[in-house]
Tab-separated table of C-alpha atoms in Angstrom:
chain	number	residue	atom	x	y	z
A	1	MET	CA	46.469	28.938	-129.405
A	2	ARG	CA	48.584	31.601	-127.704
A	3	ILE	CA	51.940	30.059	-126.847
A	4	ALA	CA	55.076	31.230	-125.031
A	5	VAL	CA	58.362	29.355	-125.277
A	6	LEU	CA	60.331	30.027	-122.100
A	7	GLY	CA	63.988	29.316	-122.807
A	8	ALA	CA	64.558	30.160	-126.471
A	9	GLY	CA	67.811	28.335	-126.998
A	10	ALA	CA	68.316	25.855	-129.819
A	11	MET	CA	65.313	23.642	-129.033
A	12	GLY	CA	63.032	26.403	-127.805
A	13	SER	CA	63.651	28.490	-130.913
A	14	LEU	CA	63.007	25.473	-133.145
A	15	PHE	CA	59.688	24.705	-131.452
A	16	GLY	CA	58.673	28.353	-131.601
A	17	GLY	CA	59.635	28.683	-135.244
A	18	LEU	CA	57.757	25.568	-136.334
A	19	LEU	CA	54.653	26.570	-134.371
A	20	ALA	CA	54.757	30.106	-135.795
A	21	GLN	CA	55.041	28.709	-139.327
A	22	ALA	CA	51.872	26.698	-138.607
A	23	GLY	CA	49.999	29.892	-137.784
A	24	GLU	CA	50.114	29.820	-133.980
A	25	ASP	CA	50.533	33.029	-131.955
A	26	VAL	CA	53.982	32.350	-130.473
A	27	THR	CA	56.373	34.430	-128.395
A	28	LEU	CA	59.934	33.362	-127.641
A	29	VAL	CA	61.124	34.421	-124.171
A	30	ASP	CA	64.793	34.418	-123.229
A	31	VAL	CA	67.196	36.513	-121.175
A	32	TRP	CA	69.816	36.498	-123.973
A	33	GLU	CA	69.305	40.023	-125.254
A	34	ASP	CA	71.356	39.676	-128.465
A	35	HIS	CA	69.309	36.653	-129.520
A	36	ILE	CA	65.979	38.345	-128.840
A	37	LYS	CA	67.098	41.561	-130.549
A	38	ALA	CA	68.198	39.656	-133.669
A	39	ILE	CA	64.846	37.856	-133.868
A	40	LYS	CA	62.899	41.086	-133.415
A	41	GLU	CA	64.882	42.884	-136.103
A	42	HIS	CA	65.476	40.132	-138.665
A	43	GLY	CA	63.240	37.192	-137.729
A	44	LEU	CA	64.401	33.705	-136.743
A	45	THR	CA	66.574	31.920	-139.294
A	46	MET	CA	66.030	28.139	-139.211
A	47	ILE	CA	68.017	25.615	-141.228
A	48	CYS	CA	65.836	22.503	-141.188
A	49	ASP	CA	66.941	19.422	-143.121
A	50	GLY	CA	69.324	21.619	-145.107
A	51	VAL	CA	66.670	24.169	-146.093
A	52	GLU	CA	67.086	27.710	-144.754
A	53	GLU	CA	63.929	29.593	-143.812
A	54	ASN	CA	63.265	32.890	-142.082
A	55	VAL	CA	60.340	33.055	-139.662
A	56	LYS	CA	58.753	36.202	-138.278
A	57	ILE	CA	58.034	35.563	-134.611
A	58	ASN	CA	57.446	37.580	-131.448
A	59	ALA	CA	60.322	37.666	-128.973
A	60	GLU	CA	60.741	39.198	-125.513
A	61	THR	CA	63.283	39.119	-122.675
A	62	SER	CA	60.722	38.974	-119.854
A	63	PRO	CA	57.508	36.969	-119.255
A	64	ALA	CA	55.899	40.148	-117.924
A	65	GLN	CA	56.072	41.571	-121.463
A	66	VAL	CA	54.056	38.666	-122.881
A	67	GLY	CA	50.884	38.459	-120.797
A	68	PRO	CA	48.597	35.429	-120.302
A	69	VAL	CA	48.963	32.495	-122.707
A	70	ASP	CA	47.304	29.131	-123.263
A	71	LEU	CA	50.531	27.106	-123.277
A	72	VAL	CA	54.006	27.655	-121.895
A	73	ILE	CA	56.667	25.396	-123.419
A	74	PHE	CA	59.301	25.271	-120.691
A	75	LEU	CA	62.861	24.725	-121.953
A	76	VAL	CA	65.161	26.595	-119.562
A	77	LYS	CA	68.172	24.819	-118.056
A	78	GLY	CA	67.256	22.702	-115.041
A	79	THR	CA	69.525	24.848	-112.894
A	80	HIS	CA	67.113	27.770	-113.456
A	81	THR	CA	63.770	25.940	-113.187
A	82	GLU	CA	62.664	27.229	-109.779
A	83	GLN	CA	63.313	30.900	-110.501
A	84	ALA	CA	62.082	30.705	-114.103
A	85	ILE	CA	58.673	29.274	-113.211
A	86	LYS	CA	58.213	31.949	-110.535
A	87	ASN	CA	59.080	34.609	-113.119
A	88	ALA	CA	56.624	33.019	-115.556
A	89	THR	CA	53.507	33.570	-113.414
A	90	PRO	CA	52.379	36.692	-115.387
A	91	MET	CA	51.844	34.368	-118.372
A	92	ILE	CA	49.868	31.752	-116.448
A	93	GLN	CA	46.084	31.927	-116.084
A	94	PRO	CA	43.637	29.314	-114.673
A	95	ASP	CA	43.482	27.298	-117.917
A	96	THR	CA	47.165	27.647	-118.926
A	97	ARG	CA	49.215	24.472	-119.301
A	98	VAL	CA	52.972	24.340	-118.757
A	99	LEU	CA	54.782	21.687	-120.795
A	100	THR	CA	58.327	20.906	-119.671
A	101	LEU	CA	60.544	19.158	-122.197
A	102	GLN	CA	63.741	19.713	-120.215
A	103	ASN	CA	66.539	17.202	-119.815
A	104	GLY	CA	66.778	15.072	-116.702
A	105	LEU	CA	64.473	14.388	-113.770
A	106	GLY	CA	62.575	16.475	-111.239
A	107	ASN	CA	61.680	19.585	-113.244
A	108	ALA	CA	57.950	18.801	-113.552
A	109	GLU	CA	57.609	18.515	-109.789
A	110	LYS	CA	59.394	21.843	-109.223
A	111	ILE	CA	57.067	23.541	-111.689
A	112	ALA	CA	54.016	21.948	-110.041
A	113	ASP	CA	55.105	23.340	-106.671
A	114	VAL	CA	54.495	26.831	-108.101
A	115	VAL	CA	51.571	26.453	-110.540
A	116	GLY	CA	49.831	23.278	-109.338
A	117	GLU	CA	49.972	19.705	-110.609
A	118	ASP	CA	46.840	20.105	-112.769
A	119	LYS	CA	48.589	22.624	-115.048
A	120	VAL	CA	51.769	20.624	-115.699
A	121	LEU	CA	52.573	18.430	-118.696
A	122	PHE	CA	55.940	16.757	-119.073
A	123	GLY	CA	57.664	14.842	-121.792
A	124	VAL	CA	60.739	14.015	-123.813
A	125	ILE	CA	62.175	15.218	-127.129
A	126	ASP	CA	63.600	12.697	-129.570
A	127	PHE	CA	65.453	15.101	-131.882
A	128	ALA	CA	68.034	17.845	-131.703
A	129	SER	CA	68.767	21.440	-132.673
A	130	VAL	CA	71.889	23.589	-132.656
A	131	LEU	CA	72.150	27.311	-131.881
A	132	LEU	CA	74.404	28.843	-134.539
A	133	GLY	CA	74.334	32.395	-133.173
A	134	PRO	CA	71.871	35.159	-132.331
A	135	GLY	CA	68.695	34.521	-134.287
A	136	ARG	CA	70.032	31.421	-136.114
A	137	ILE	CA	69.434	27.710	-135.439
A	138	SER	CA	69.850	24.412	-137.269
A	139	SER	CA	67.825	21.232	-136.807
A	140	GLU	CA	70.045	18.129	-136.889
A	141	LEU	CA	67.507	15.292	-136.930
A	142	ALA	CA	64.351	15.123	-139.046
A	143	LYS	CA	62.363	12.716	-136.830
A	144	ARG	CA	60.849	15.507	-134.693
A	145	THR	CA	59.101	13.288	-132.146
A	146	ILE	CA	57.921	14.203	-128.663
A	147	HIS	CA	56.025	12.110	-126.132
A	148	PHE	CA	54.284	13.812	-123.232
A	149	LYS	CA	51.554	13.421	-120.635
A	150	PRO	CA	49.843	15.357	-117.842
A	151	LEU	CA	51.520	15.120	-114.441
A	152	ASN	CA	48.117	14.191	-112.937
A	153	ASN	CA	47.459	11.593	-115.701
A	154	ILE	CA	44.173	13.274	-116.698
A	155	VAL	CA	43.959	13.599	-120.501
A	156	ASP	CA	41.348	16.293	-121.114
A	157	ASP	CA	40.435	18.324	-124.206
A	158	LYS	CA	43.187	20.901	-123.503
A	159	VAL	CA	45.852	18.189	-123.463
A	160	LYS	CA	44.517	16.791	-126.749
A	161	GLN	CA	44.547	20.292	-128.209
A	162	VAL	CA	48.234	20.670	-127.313
A	163	GLU	CA	48.977	17.392	-129.094
A	164	GLN	CA	47.149	18.551	-132.234
A	165	VAL	CA	48.856	21.949	-132.257
A	166	PHE	CA	52.246	20.225	-132.361
A	167	ARG	CA	51.134	17.865	-135.109
A	168	ASN	CA	49.921	20.801	-137.194
A	169	ALA	CA	53.469	22.198	-136.890
A	170	ARG	CA	55.155	19.103	-138.387
A	171	ILE	CA	56.109	17.787	-134.939
A	172	ASN	CA	55.216	14.141	-134.297
A	173	ALA	CA	53.594	14.573	-130.887
A	174	GLU	CA	51.987	11.751	-128.945
A	175	ILE	CA	50.297	11.667	-125.558
A	176	SER	CA	51.806	8.683	-123.772
A	177	LEU	CA	50.954	7.639	-120.222
A	178	GLU	CA	54.204	5.639	-120.229
A	179	VAL	CA	56.385	8.659	-120.952
A	180	GLU	CA	58.513	7.988	-117.857
A	181	ARG	CA	60.066	5.073	-119.736
A	182	ASP	CA	60.972	7.382	-122.630
A	183	ILE	CA	62.456	9.918	-120.208
A	184	TRP	CA	64.645	7.268	-118.556
A	185	ARG	CA	65.642	5.983	-121.988
A	186	LYS	CA	66.791	9.495	-122.918
A	187	LEU	CA	68.520	9.730	-119.544
A	188	VAL	CA	70.737	6.886	-120.790
A	189	ILE	CA	71.860	9.181	-123.629
A	190	ASN	CA	72.452	12.189	-121.399
A	191	CYS	CA	74.208	10.310	-118.591
A	192	ASN	CA	76.605	8.747	-121.081
A	193	LEU	CA	77.251	11.354	-123.772
A	194	ASN	CA	76.835	14.545	-121.754
A	195	ALA	CA	78.895	13.344	-118.814
A	196	LEU	CA	81.699	11.570	-120.684
A	197	CYS	CA	82.161	14.244	-123.353
A	198	THR	CA	82.179	16.884	-120.618
A	199	VAL	CA	84.768	15.178	-118.442
A	200	CYS	CA	86.957	14.583	-121.506
A	201	ARG	CA	86.031	17.874	-123.242
A	202	ILE	CA	85.526	16.190	-126.602
A	203	ARG	CA	82.910	15.710	-129.324
A	204	THR	CA	80.667	12.662	-129.482
A	205	GLY	CA	82.559	11.200	-132.450
A	206	THR	CA	85.899	11.455	-130.660
A	207	LEU	CA	84.384	9.608	-127.701
A	208	LEU	CA	83.079	6.833	-129.973
A	209	ASP	CA	86.480	6.504	-131.638
A	210	GLN	CA	87.959	5.298	-128.344
A	211	GLY	CA	86.351	1.952	-129.077
A	212	GLU	CA	86.219	-0.606	-126.290
A	213	ILE	CA	87.161	1.915	-123.587
A	214	THR	CA	84.043	3.942	-124.426
A	215	GLN	CA	81.851	0.862	-124.814
A	216	SER	CA	82.941	-0.393	-121.391
A	217	LEU	CA	81.965	2.931	-119.822
A	218	PHE	CA	78.669	2.959	-121.746
A	219	LYS	CA	77.848	-0.488	-120.355
A	220	ASP	CA	78.685	0.394	-116.748
A	221	ILE	CA	76.731	3.689	-116.798
A	222	THR	CA	73.745	2.128	-118.570
A	223	LYS	CA	73.544	-0.940	-116.301
A	224	GLU	CA	73.232	1.358	-113.296
A	225	ILE	CA	70.452	3.381	-114.948
A	226	VAL	CA	68.528	0.273	-116.009
A	227	THR	CA	68.788	-1.150	-112.482
A	228	VAL	CA	67.596	2.074	-110.821
A	229	ALA	CA	64.722	2.407	-113.301
A	230	GLY	CA	63.724	-1.204	-112.598
A	231	ALA	CA	63.673	-0.510	-108.872
A	232	LYS	CA	61.218	2.306	-109.616
A	233	GLY	CA	58.993	-0.021	-111.674
A	234	ILE	CA	60.160	1.312	-115.043
A	235	ASN	CA	61.159	-1.518	-117.364
A	236	LEU	CA	64.174	-0.752	-119.554
A	237	ASP	CA	65.897	-3.350	-121.692
A	238	PHE	CA	69.688	-3.079	-121.353
A	239	GLU	CA	70.518	-4.225	-124.891
A	240	GLU	CA	67.864	-1.948	-126.414
A	241	CYS	CA	69.280	0.998	-124.454
A	242	MET	CA	72.789	0.212	-125.657
A	243	ASP	CA	71.630	-0.023	-129.283
A	244	PHE	CA	69.755	3.272	-128.922
A	245	LEU	CA	72.807	4.932	-127.363
A	246	ASN	CA	75.234	3.780	-130.042
A	247	ASP	CA	72.841	4.493	-132.909
A	248	LEU	CA	72.123	8.054	-131.796
A	249	SER	CA	75.781	8.701	-130.956
A	250	SER	CA	76.824	7.763	-134.475
A	251	LYS	CA	74.363	10.296	-135.927
A	252	VAL	CA	75.737	13.252	-133.925
A	253	ARG	CA	79.473	12.592	-134.174
A	254	GLY	CA	80.354	16.245	-134.681
A	255	HIS	CA	78.255	17.415	-131.738
A	256	TYR	CA	79.407	18.822	-128.405
A	257	PRO	CA	76.625	17.824	-125.951
A	258	SER	CA	74.874	20.689	-124.165
A	259	MET	CA	76.647	19.982	-120.885
A	260	THR	CA	80.016	20.121	-122.638
A	261	GLN	CA	79.048	23.448	-124.198
A	262	ASP	CA	78.148	24.750	-120.729
A	263	LEU	CA	81.560	23.722	-119.429
A	264	MET	CA	83.328	25.400	-122.344
A	265	LYS	CA	81.439	28.629	-121.570
A	266	LYS	CA	82.084	28.229	-117.821
A	267	ARG	CA	78.398	27.944	-116.967
A	268	LYS	CA	76.827	25.757	-114.324
A	269	THR	CA	75.858	22.408	-115.860
A	270	GLU	CA	72.710	20.305	-115.486
A	271	ILE	CA	74.613	17.435	-113.856
A	272	GLU	CA	72.285	17.574	-110.796
A	273	PHE	CA	69.330	16.648	-113.013
A	274	ILE	CA	71.113	13.983	-115.053
A	275	ASN	CA	73.732	11.721	-113.429
A	276	GLY	CA	73.000	13.368	-110.080
A	277	ALA	CA	69.339	12.391	-110.406
A	278	VAL	CA	70.300	8.756	-111.051
A	279	VAL	CA	72.458	8.800	-107.914
A	280	ARG	CA	69.628	10.231	-105.778
A	281	GLU	CA	67.050	7.776	-107.132
A	282	GLY	CA	69.505	4.934	-106.584
A	283	LYS	CA	69.943	5.877	-102.932
A	284	LYS	CA	66.166	6.035	-102.465
A	285	HIS	CA	65.830	2.474	-103.738
A	286	GLY	CA	68.998	0.952	-102.319
A	287	VAL	CA	70.792	0.675	-105.682
A	288	ALA	CA	74.504	1.472	-105.841
A	289	THR	CA	75.514	3.800	-108.708
A	290	PRO	CA	79.302	4.221	-108.340
A	291	VAL	CA	80.071	5.142	-111.959
A	292	ASN	CA	77.310	7.740	-112.237
A	293	GLU	CA	78.252	9.070	-108.807
A	294	THR	CA	81.892	9.461	-109.826
A	295	LEU	CA	80.912	11.392	-112.966
A	296	TYR	CA	78.487	13.501	-110.928
A	297	HIS	CA	81.203	14.462	-108.442
A	298	LEU	CA	83.854	15.118	-111.110
A	299	ILE	CA	81.644	17.436	-113.150
A	300	THR	CA	80.430	19.207	-110.016
A	301	ILE	CA	84.078	19.882	-109.135
A	302	LEU	CA	84.727	21.155	-112.664
A	303	HIS	CA	81.945	23.742	-112.615
A	304	ASN	CA	82.713	24.717	-109.012
A	305	THR	CA	86.339	25.525	-109.851
A	306	TYR	CA	86.229	27.437	-113.149
A	307	SER	CA	88.364	30.256	-111.738
A	308	ASP	CA	91.197	27.866	-110.824
A	309	GLN	CA	91.344	25.906	-114.095
A	310	PHE	CA	94.065	26.321	-116.691
């Protein structure tokens, strides 16, 4: 299968590297020229489960340099989705599928507006990767699980082929028609850890060390998400979400969440697609989300005022 990974950050590079190791024809596509240059000249260095490997893989800065592919794995920041999918059209042919594994809500629909619903797959990643520098990444969690499904709910041979390609690359992929539940469950992680660590500008472990203060915030944020999801017909168990949140948090204590990293680099964050999405869905269904809304407004102010911050 000919595959392009659009958005070759930490996760995109990991997916591309694993797929290339499995023998797939993969090209990483990213606008970060230093990263692409390093991969072209020296290959992609991956540290997976403590083992360092170097993978030879194609890399380009523009979709126009790639040509038509069978699968586009879409991992750009949500803030760039609309422009990125328009730029990606040279890679998309009638039978191409576009799989978005981005954080938050609403990206699949934006992609479908450009390429059509029948081409779009969407899902959720249950593991993490860290970008160490140009051409170097590290995989933090060994579980390597993704759940995904077609936006139109039609599981054809092409969708099954995508699932098998991932499995051949040591990625535990599963087609799941209930993937929305998994996405909202991950939204619990992002709305809590991304938002709180970003407002406080701290690592996950430092946030956890605040004890009951943090747990109180976790509960308030999570209750709102569970209530909004329920109003949409998505059944989340509050206690299970809290256990999942605390368990994952304890495993990534040294981690700055991606939104926090964006703030540190004075880049626009994905708050619109995370806490902001919960606020919008809450308003649609008549559910108040005051804690998520407060975090949404605070982080929006932060990335709107970089030039005035000390």
